[in-house]
Amino acid sequence: MGIQWMRNRLSIVAVAAVLPLSAGCASSVLDPAEVSGPVVVGARDGADGALLAHLYAGVLRTTGIDVQVRDGLGSRAAALASLDTADVTVVPDYTGLLLQHYDPGVTFGDVTSGDTEDVFEALARALPDELTIADYASAQNRAVLAAGTELASQQDVAGLAGRCTGLTFIVTPEFEAVGGLEALIESGCEPLSVERADPTEAFAAASGETVAGLTTLAPVFAEEGGGSDVITVPDVPDRAPMEEASADAETPVFVAQNVVPVFRKDVFGEAQLDALRTVAGDLTTADLAEMLARVDDGDDITAVADTWLAEHA
């Protein structure tokens, strides 16, 4: 609880710092009664985009405001363009991909590391003046490697660099989309070969000198009992929230991709900011993977989101 409280305190300070100050000693956030509706939460393409939109819309509704979900906005760029033009109020997405959208020239070795806190702070700096963010959730869709137990238990991701010339990597489109392959190459990993496959095929192929490149929300990780001889290769842990960054500290190879809402300034009061922190405090990668697995099995996205909200909001 202490770590989460400190992280939320950092978020409160960050959000308050970018909201305009009223005259005198008044609060820097709007009174809940002043929130006009409807608030529109935008969903980019993909089941995760729609699910996250319904989760954030649900927690915002608990504050008594009118909230709508606008599905089918298209690509990430299209959804964020709707946010820029105020056609939508909020777009949930992932920190690393958002940073690359708002700062296309970002180089994670020079500007920031792939560490969760560093990426979050860099994103806050990169946003246009009319936008801001609330705290991030621990849930993320980050690049991850899976390999046979013998290989995966011997070193972390960075330690694979010296062995990559003898390894075949089978990677998914999602792994490449979050910059996984690029991050490996930047870390000095030069694979013997790179092949493409869907998550199930990639995971099944991981053994011996073959490594699977996936993301943490790959459906195979939500399946029970499968792949006991295949484990994930550890990356350098993120530094703890509020922990000072050290110039000589090792940082993760794969860029953080934590769930975070981007929204327009001057829209929400403290009640809504508190509601957004509900997702930040409670939504885990396991939660999100399990919900997406249910959607993939045919469950209604709204019903899946409502089930989680009934337990947490």
mmCIF file of C-alpha atoms in Angstrom:
data_model
loop_
_atom_site.group_PDB
_atom_site.id
_atom_site.type_symbol
_atom_site.label_atom_id
_atom_site.label_comp_id
_atom_site.label_asym_id
_atom_site.label_seq_id
_atom_site.Cartn_x
_atom_site.Cartn_y
_atom_site.Cartn_z
ATOM 1 C CA MET A 1 0.000 0.000 0.000
ATOM 2 C CA GLY A 2 2.850 2.387 0.760
ATOM 3 C CA ILE A 3 4.426 2.080 -2.673
ATOM 4 C CA GLN A 4 1.081 2.534 -4.410
ATOM 5 C CA TRP A 5 0.335 5.570 -2.242
ATOM 6 C CA MET A 6 3.655 7.155 -3.166
ATOM 7 C CA ARG A 7 3.056 6.460 -6.843
ATOM 8 C CA ASN A 8 -0.386 8.010 -6.653
ATOM 9 C CA ARG A 9 1.048 11.015 -4.847
ATOM 10 C CA LEU A 10 3.492 11.464 -7.714
ATOM 11 C CA SER A 11 0.586 11.311 -10.141
ATOM 12 C CA ILE A 12 -1.426 13.876 -8.186
ATOM 13 C CA VAL A 13 1.510 16.255 -8.232
ATOM 14 C CA ALA A 14 2.119 15.678 -11.936
ATOM 15 C CA VAL A 15 -1.519 16.202 -12.897
ATOM 16 C CA ALA A 16 -1.977 19.227 -10.654
ATOM 17 C CA ALA A 17 1.158 20.794 -12.068
ATOM 18 C CA VAL A 18 -0.250 20.833 -15.577
ATOM 19 C CA LEU A 19 -3.757 21.994 -14.717
ATOM 20 C CA PRO A 20 -4.309 25.757 -14.710
ATOM 21 C CA LEU A 21 -4.385 27.481 -11.314
ATOM 22 C CA SER A 22 -7.440 29.516 -10.404
ATOM 23 C CA ALA A 23 -7.216 32.832 -8.666
ATOM 24 C CA GLY A 24 -6.157 32.988 -5.042
ATOM 25 C CA CYS A 25 -5.889 29.703 -3.146
ATOM 26 C CA ALA A 26 -8.599 27.805 -4.986
ATOM 27 C CA SER A 27 -8.084 24.189 -6.010
ATOM 28 C CA SER A 28 -6.237 23.587 -9.272
ATOM 29 C CA VAL A 29 -8.856 21.030 -10.335
ATOM 30 C CA LEU A 30 -12.483 21.546 -11.224
ATOM 31 C CA ASP A 31 -15.281 20.995 -8.747
ATOM 32 C CA PRO A 32 -17.102 17.757 -9.692
ATOM 33 C CA ALA A 33 -20.314 19.734 -10.148
ATOM 34 C CA GLU A 34 -18.677 21.704 -12.944
ATOM 35 C CA VAL A 35 -17.918 18.640 -15.102
ATOM 36 C CA SER A 36 -20.132 18.934 -18.152
ATOM 37 C CA GLY A 37 -21.014 15.938 -20.257
ATOM 38 C CA PRO A 38 -20.997 13.846 -22.013
ATOM 39 C CA VAL A 39 -17.440 12.693 -21.449
ATOM 40 C CA VAL A 40 -16.437 10.486 -24.377
ATOM 41 C CA VAL A 41 -13.902 7.703 -23.929
ATOM 42 C CA GLY A 42 -12.391 6.723 -27.263
ATOM 43 C CA ALA A 43 -11.479 3.158 -28.233
ATOM 44 C CA ARG A 44 -8.874 2.500 -30.885
ATOM 45 C CA ASP A 45 -9.012 -0.698 -32.936
ATOM 46 C CA GLY A 46 -8.411 -3.975 -31.151
ATOM 47 C CA ALA A 47 -10.113 -5.842 -28.325
ATOM 48 C CA ASP A 48 -7.739 -4.339 -25.771
ATOM 49 C CA GLY A 49 -8.500 -0.808 -26.969
ATOM 50 C CA ALA A 50 -12.243 -1.381 -26.585
ATOM 51 C CA LEU A 51 -11.893 -3.160 -23.243
ATOM 52 C CA LEU A 52 -9.737 -0.404 -21.752
ATOM 53 C CA ALA A 53 -12.212 2.222 -22.968
ATOM 54 C CA HIS A 54 -15.092 0.445 -21.224
ATOM 55 C CA LEU A 55 -13.068 0.038 -18.008
ATOM 56 C CA TYR A 56 -12.201 3.735 -17.822
ATOM 57 C CA ALA A 57 -15.730 4.763 -18.813
ATOM 58 C CA GLY A 58 -17.091 2.562 -16.050
ATOM 59 C CA VAL A 59 -14.962 4.042 -13.277
ATOM 60 C CA LEU A 60 -15.771 7.565 -14.437
ATOM 61 C CA ARG A 61 -19.517 6.795 -14.312
ATOM 62 C CA THR A 62 -19.196 6.005 -10.604
ATOM 63 C CA THR A 63 -18.695 9.747 -10.037
ATOM 64 C CA GLY A 64 -22.167 10.525 -11.420
ATOM 65 C CA ILE A 65 -21.177 12.087 -14.742
ATOM 66 C CA ASP A 66 -22.479 11.193 -18.195
ATOM 67 C CA VAL A 67 -19.920 9.006 -19.974
ATOM 68 C CA GLN A 68 -20.077 7.443 -23.424
ATOM 69 C CA VAL A 69 -17.739 5.038 -25.208
ATOM 70 C CA ARG A 70 -16.955 5.680 -28.849
ATOM 71 C CA ASP A 71 -15.745 2.461 -30.449
ATOM 72 C CA GLY A 72 -14.064 1.952 -33.787
ATOM 73 C CA LEU A 73 -11.936 5.085 -33.944
ATOM 74 C CA GLY A 74 -9.383 3.219 -36.035
ATOM 75 C CA SER A 75 -5.644 3.146 -35.538
ATOM 76 C CA ARG A 76 -3.779 4.588 -32.566
ATOM 77 C CA ALA A 77 -2.976 7.677 -34.624
ATOM 78 C CA ALA A 78 -6.643 8.139 -35.582
ATOM 79 C CA ALA A 79 -7.848 7.724 -32.002
ATOM 80 C CA LEU A 80 -5.331 10.241 -30.696
ATOM 81 C CA ALA A 81 -6.222 12.643 -33.517
ATOM 82 C CA SER A 82 -9.823 12.545 -32.229
ATOM 83 C CA LEU A 83 -8.467 13.412 -28.794
ATOM 84 C CA ASP A 84 -6.471 16.304 -30.237
ATOM 85 C CA THR A 85 -9.590 17.768 -31.855
ATOM 86 C CA ALA A 86 -11.708 17.237 -28.694
ATOM 87 C CA ASP A 87 -14.054 14.802 -30.460
ATOM 88 C CA VAL A 88 -13.254 12.474 -27.560
ATOM 89 C CA THR A 89 -12.190 13.296 -24.016
ATOM 90 C CA VAL A 90 -10.103 10.297 -22.986
ATOM 91 C CA VAL A 91 -8.098 7.625 -24.830
ATOM 92 C CA PRO A 92 -6.531 4.784 -22.814
ATOM 93 C CA ASP A 93 -3.382 3.224 -24.252
ATOM 94 C CA TYR A 94 0.166 2.124 -23.362
ATOM 95 C CA THR A 95 2.904 4.454 -22.121
ATOM 96 C CA GLY A 96 5.728 3.400 -24.446
ATOM 97 C CA LEU A 97 3.644 3.499 -27.611
ATOM 98 C CA LEU A 98 2.124 6.827 -26.596
ATOM 99 C CA LEU A 99 5.585 8.256 -26.021
ATOM 100 C CA GLN A 100 6.678 7.156 -29.466
ATOM 101 C CA HIS A 101 3.537 8.743 -30.946
ATOM 102 C CA TYR A 102 4.036 12.117 -29.281
ATOM 103 C CA ASP A 103 7.835 12.075 -29.578
ATOM 104 C CA PRO A 104 8.566 10.096 -32.773
ATOM 105 C CA GLY A 105 12.299 10.755 -32.520
ATOM 106 C CA VAL A 106 12.646 9.303 -29.032
ATOM 107 C CA THR A 107 15.651 7.023 -28.579
ATOM 108 C CA PHE A 108 15.343 4.969 -25.448
ATOM 109 C CA GLY A 109 19.084 4.729 -24.968
ATOM 110 C CA ASP A 110 19.596 8.493 -25.021
ATOM 111 C CA VAL A 111 16.384 10.251 -24.005
ATOM 112 C CA THR A 112 15.113 7.759 -21.474
ATOM 113 C CA SER A 113 15.443 4.108 -20.570
ATOM 114 C CA GLY A 114 12.758 1.499 -20.976
ATOM 115 C CA ASP A 115 12.044 1.736 -17.245
ATOM 116 C CA THR A 116 8.386 2.203 -16.282
ATOM 117 C CA GLU A 117 8.932 5.422 -14.319
ATOM 118 C CA ASP A 118 11.243 6.921 -16.953
ATOM 119 C CA VAL A 119 8.818 6.229 -19.785
ATOM 120 C CA PHE A 120 5.890 7.651 -17.795
ATOM 121 C CA GLU A 121 7.792 10.834 -16.957
ATOM 122 C CA ALA A 122 9.009 11.238 -20.552
ATOM 123 C CA LEU A 123 5.445 10.827 -21.817
ATOM 124 C CA ALA A 124 4.198 13.533 -19.438
ATOM 125 C CA ARG A 125 6.814 15.918 -20.887
ATOM 126 C CA ALA A 126 6.045 14.992 -24.499
ATOM 127 C CA LEU A 127 2.277 15.601 -24.411
ATOM 128 C CA PRO A 128 0.748 18.635 -26.145
ATOM 129 C CA ASP A 129 -0.266 21.471 -23.833
ATOM 130 C CA GLU A 130 -3.968 20.623 -23.987
ATOM 131 C CA LEU A 131 -3.492 17.020 -22.829
ATOM 132 C CA THR A 132 -2.418 15.321 -19.612
ATOM 133 C CA ILE A 133 -2.244 11.860 -18.049
ATOM 134 C CA ALA A 134 -3.239 10.218 -14.785
ATOM 135 C CA ASP A 135 -1.262 7.507 -13.022
ATOM 136 C CA TYR A 136 -0.365 4.322 -14.887
ATOM 137 C CA ALA A 137 -1.546 0.825 -13.981
ATOM 138 C CA SER A 138 0.765 -2.105 -13.378
ATOM 139 C CA ALA A 139 -1.056 -3.798 -16.282
ATOM 140 C CA GLN A 140 0.959 -3.629 -19.445
ATOM 141 C CA ASN A 141 1.530 -5.204 -22.841
ATOM 142 C CA ARG A 142 5.309 -5.263 -22.839
ATOM 143 C CA ALA A 143 7.672 -7.283 -25.018
ATOM 144 C CA VAL A 144 8.821 -10.511 -23.393
ATOM 145 C CA LEU A 145 10.947 -13.482 -24.431
ATOM 146 C CA ALA A 146 10.030 -17.096 -23.760
ATOM 147 C CA ALA A 147 12.511 -19.948 -24.001
ATOM 148 C CA GLY A 148 13.173 -23.453 -22.786
ATOM 149 C CA THR A 149 13.956 -23.722 -19.085
ATOM 150 C CA GLU A 150 17.654 -24.467 -19.614
ATOM 151 C CA LEU A 151 18.274 -21.335 -21.670
ATOM 152 C CA ALA A 152 15.879 -18.981 -19.868
ATOM 153 C CA SER A 153 17.204 -19.816 -16.421
ATOM 154 C CA GLN A 154 20.831 -19.038 -17.284
ATOM 155 C CA GLN A 155 20.681 -15.286 -17.941
ATOM 156 C CA ASP A 156 18.448 -12.261 -18.347
ATOM 157 C CA VAL A 157 17.454 -10.642 -21.644
ATOM 158 C CA ALA A 158 20.562 -8.461 -21.787
ATOM 159 C CA GLY A 159 22.727 -11.524 -21.150
ATOM 160 C CA LEU A 160 21.394 -13.200 -24.297
ATOM 161 C CA ALA A 161 23.279 -10.710 -26.484
ATOM 162 C CA GLY A 162 26.424 -12.811 -26.531
ATOM 163 C CA ARG A 163 24.481 -15.913 -27.585
ATOM 164 C CA CYS A 164 22.118 -14.407 -30.154
ATOM 165 C CA THR A 165 24.222 -15.384 -33.161
ATOM 166 C CA GLY A 166 23.343 -18.992 -32.391
ATOM 167 C CA LEU A 167 19.660 -18.397 -31.644
ATOM 168 C CA THR A 168 16.561 -18.339 -33.811
ATOM 169 C CA PHE A 169 13.879 -15.877 -32.738
ATOM 170 C CA ILE A 170 10.247 -16.496 -33.658
ATOM 171 C CA VAL A 171 8.426 -13.251 -33.022
ATOM 172 C CA THR A 172 4.808 -12.127 -33.116
ATOM 173 C CA PRO A 173 3.423 -8.985 -34.787
ATOM 174 C CA GLU A 174 2.615 -7.659 -31.315
ATOM 175 C CA PHE A 175 6.226 -8.124 -30.197
ATOM 176 C CA GLU A 176 7.441 -6.055 -33.145
ATOM 177 C CA ALA A 177 4.700 -3.447 -32.688
ATOM 178 C CA VAL A 178 5.907 -2.627 -29.163
ATOM 179 C CA GLY A 179 9.507 -2.374 -30.339
ATOM 180 C CA GLY A 180 10.730 -5.732 -29.054
ATOM 181 C CA LEU A 181 12.904 -6.648 -32.008
ATOM 182 C CA GLU A 182 14.343 -3.151 -32.245
ATOM 183 C CA ALA A 183 15.164 -3.206 -28.522
ATOM 184 C CA LEU A 184 16.975 -6.542 -28.876
ATOM 185 C CA ILE A 185 19.118 -5.237 -31.716
ATOM 186 C CA GLU A 186 19.916 -2.061 -29.777
ATOM 187 C CA SER A 187 21.048 -4.244 -26.859
ATOM 188 C CA GLY A 188 23.601 -5.965 -29.104
ATOM 189 C CA CYS A 189 21.577 -9.059 -29.959
ATOM 190 C CA GLU A 190 22.142 -10.190 -33.566
ATOM 191 C CA PRO A 191 19.944 -13.286 -34.075
ATOM 192 C CA LEU A 192 20.939 -16.179 -36.285
ATOM 193 C CA SER A 193 17.534 -15.745 -37.906
ATOM 194 C CA VAL A 194 14.160 -14.124 -37.266
ATOM 195 C CA GLU A 195 10.857 -15.769 -38.172
ATOM 196 C CA ARG A 196 7.275 -14.593 -37.695
ATOM 197 C CA ALA A 197 4.345 -16.487 -36.207
ATOM 198 C CA ASP A 198 1.219 -16.007 -34.132
ATOM 199 C CA PRO A 199 1.562 -16.197 -30.312
ATOM 200 C CA THR A 200 0.483 -19.824 -29.989
ATOM 201 C CA GLU A 201 2.884 -21.019 -32.685
ATOM 202 C CA ALA A 202 5.761 -18.895 -31.389
ATOM 203 C CA PHE A 203 5.338 -20.131 -27.816
ATOM 204 C CA ALA A 204 5.075 -23.761 -28.935
ATOM 205 C CA ALA A 205 8.316 -23.446 -30.918
ATOM 206 C CA ALA A 206 10.348 -22.153 -27.964
ATOM 207 C CA SER A 207 12.903 -24.789 -27.004
ATOM 208 C CA GLY A 208 16.610 -25.446 -27.310
ATOM 209 C CA GLU A 209 18.098 -22.672 -29.447
ATOM 210 C CA THR A 210 14.727 -21.179 -30.424
ATOM 211 C CA VAL A 211 13.358 -18.189 -28.526
ATOM 212 C CA ALA A 212 9.825 -16.777 -28.792
ATOM 213 C CA GLY A 213 9.229 -13.032 -28.860
ATOM 214 C CA LEU A 214 5.793 -12.267 -27.421
ATOM 215 C CA THR A 215 4.068 -9.644 -25.304
ATOM 216 C CA THR A 216 2.788 -9.984 -21.762
ATOM 217 C CA LEU A 217 -0.838 -10.063 -22.956
ATOM 218 C CA ALA A 218 -0.274 -12.980 -25.344
ATOM 219 C CA PRO A 219 -3.222 -15.376 -24.912
ATOM 220 C CA VAL A 220 -0.901 -18.282 -24.161
ATOM 221 C CA PHE A 221 0.038 -16.687 -20.826
ATOM 222 C CA ALA A 222 -3.608 -16.733 -19.741
ATOM 223 C CA GLU A 223 -3.964 -20.452 -20.472
ATOM 224 C CA GLU A 224 -3.698 -22.829 -17.544
ATOM 225 C CA GLY A 225 -1.224 -25.661 -17.397
ATOM 226 C CA GLY A 226 0.356 -25.268 -20.837
ATOM 227 C CA GLY A 227 4.014 -24.880 -21.702
ATOM 228 C CA SER A 228 5.524 -25.915 -18.370
ATOM 229 C CA ASP A 229 8.916 -26.440 -20.019
ATOM 230 C CA VAL A 230 8.908 -22.914 -21.433
ATOM 231 C CA ILE A 231 9.428 -19.907 -19.171
ATOM 232 C CA THR A 232 9.972 -16.200 -19.679
ATOM 233 C CA VAL A 233 13.488 -14.800 -19.808
ATOM 234 C CA PRO A 234 13.819 -12.204 -17.017
ATOM 235 C CA ASP A 235 14.488 -8.579 -17.915
ATOM 236 C CA VAL A 236 16.081 -6.067 -15.540
ATOM 237 C CA PRO A 237 13.366 -5.064 -13.038
ATOM 238 C CA ASP A 238 11.906 -1.576 -13.202
ATOM 239 C CA ARG A 239 13.018 0.735 -10.432
ATOM 240 C CA ALA A 240 10.505 1.182 -7.662
ATOM 241 C CA PRO A 241 8.126 4.163 -7.797
ATOM 242 C CA MET A 242 9.751 7.291 -6.335
ATOM 243 C CA GLU A 243 13.165 5.584 -6.410
ATOM 244 C CA GLU A 244 15.876 7.904 -7.705
ATOM 245 C CA ALA A 245 17.382 6.861 -11.035
ATOM 246 C CA SER A 246 21.073 5.966 -10.931
ATOM 247 C CA ALA A 247 23.311 6.859 -13.876
ATOM 248 C CA ASP A 248 25.149 3.532 -13.730
ATOM 249 C CA ALA A 249 22.147 1.301 -12.964
ATOM 250 C CA GLU A 250 21.127 -1.347 -15.477
ATOM 251 C CA THR A 251 17.773 -0.693 -17.113
ATOM 252 C CA PRO A 252 15.254 -3.013 -18.802
ATOM 253 C CA VAL A 253 15.885 -3.935 -22.422
ATOM 254 C CA PHE A 254 12.201 -3.864 -23.305
ATOM 255 C CA VAL A 255 10.337 -0.560 -23.131
ATOM 256 C CA ALA A 256 7.556 -0.232 -20.559
ATOM 257 C CA GLN A 257 4.019 -0.372 -21.940
ATOM 258 C CA ASN A 258 1.813 0.371 -18.940
ATOM 259 C CA VAL A 259 -1.878 1.162 -19.319
ATOM 260 C CA VAL A 260 -2.517 4.883 -18.890
ATOM 261 C CA PRO A 261 -5.349 7.292 -19.786
ATOM 262 C CA VAL A 262 -4.561 10.386 -21.858
ATOM 263 C CA PHE A 263 -7.219 13.062 -21.503
ATOM 264 C CA ARG A 264 -7.985 16.686 -22.142
ATOM 265 C CA LYS A 265 -7.190 19.216 -19.449
ATOM 266 C CA ASP A 266 -9.808 21.230 -17.607
ATOM 267 C CA VAL A 267 -12.423 18.486 -17.895
ATOM 268 C CA PHE A 268 -12.264 16.476 -14.678
ATOM 269 C CA GLY A 269 -12.625 17.316 -11.026
ATOM 270 C CA GLU A 270 -10.904 15.546 -8.160
ATOM 271 C CA ALA A 271 -13.643 12.882 -8.024
ATOM 272 C CA GLN A 272 -12.891 11.850 -11.595
ATOM 273 C CA LEU A 273 -9.131 11.887 -11.025
ATOM 274 C CA ASP A 274 -9.661 9.614 -8.020
ATOM 275 C CA ALA A 275 -11.768 7.300 -10.183
ATOM 276 C CA LEU A 276 -9.011 7.066 -12.784
ATOM 277 C CA ARG A 277 -6.621 6.047 -10.011
ATOM 278 C CA THR A 278 -8.885 3.071 -9.277
ATOM 279 C CA VAL A 279 -7.721 1.498 -12.528
ATOM 280 C CA ALA A 280 -4.138 2.501 -11.791
ATOM 281 C CA GLY A 281 -4.247 0.885 -8.380
ATOM 282 C CA ASP A 282 -6.091 -2.331 -9.219
ATOM 283 C CA LEU A 283 -5.671 -3.343 -12.876
ATOM 284 C CA THR A 284 -2.946 -5.966 -13.315
ATOM 285 C CA THR A 285 -1.510 -7.622 -16.399
ATOM 286 C CA ALA A 286 -3.092 -10.899 -15.271
ATOM 287 C CA ASP A 287 -6.492 -9.179 -14.989
ATOM 288 C CA LEU A 288 -6.237 -7.717 -18.459
ATOM 289 C CA ALA A 289 -4.998 -10.966 -20.012
ATOM 290 C CA GLU A 290 -7.819 -12.940 -18.397
ATOM 291 C CA MET A 291 -10.444 -10.444 -19.595
ATOM 292 C CA LEU A 292 -9.063 -10.465 -23.132
ATOM 293 C CA ALA A 293 -9.096 -14.265 -23.127
ATOM 294 C CA ARG A 294 -12.804 -14.142 -22.224
ATOM 295 C CA VAL A 295 -13.465 -11.674 -25.052
ATOM 296 C CA ASP A 296 -11.533 -13.925 -27.439
ATOM 297 C CA ASP A 297 -13.808 -16.790 -26.361
ATOM 298 C CA GLY A 298 -16.845 -14.738 -27.375
ATOM 299 C CA ASP A 299 -17.887 -12.930 -24.188
ATOM 300 C CA ASP A 300 -19.307 -9.432 -24.599
ATOM 301 C CA ILE A 301 -16.686 -6.730 -23.940
ATOM 302 C CA THR A 302 -19.063 -4.563 -21.921
ATOM 303 C CA ALA A 303 -20.070 -7.496 -19.714
ATOM 304 C CA VAL A 304 -16.436 -8.471 -19.167
ATOM 305 C CA ALA A 305 -15.546 -4.904 -18.168
ATOM 306 C CA ASP A 306 -18.598 -4.654 -15.899
ATOM 307 C CA THR A 307 -17.578 -7.807 -14.044
ATOM 308 C CA TRP A 308 -14.164 -6.329 -13.228
ATOM 309 C CA LEU A 309 -15.708 -2.985 -12.291
ATOM 310 C CA ALA A 310 -18.178 -4.630 -9.914
ATOM 311 C CA GLU A 311 -15.227 -6.011 -7.955
ATOM 312 C CA HIS A 312 -12.985 -2.956 -8.015
ATOM 313 C CA ALA A 313 -14.871 0.295 -8.645
#
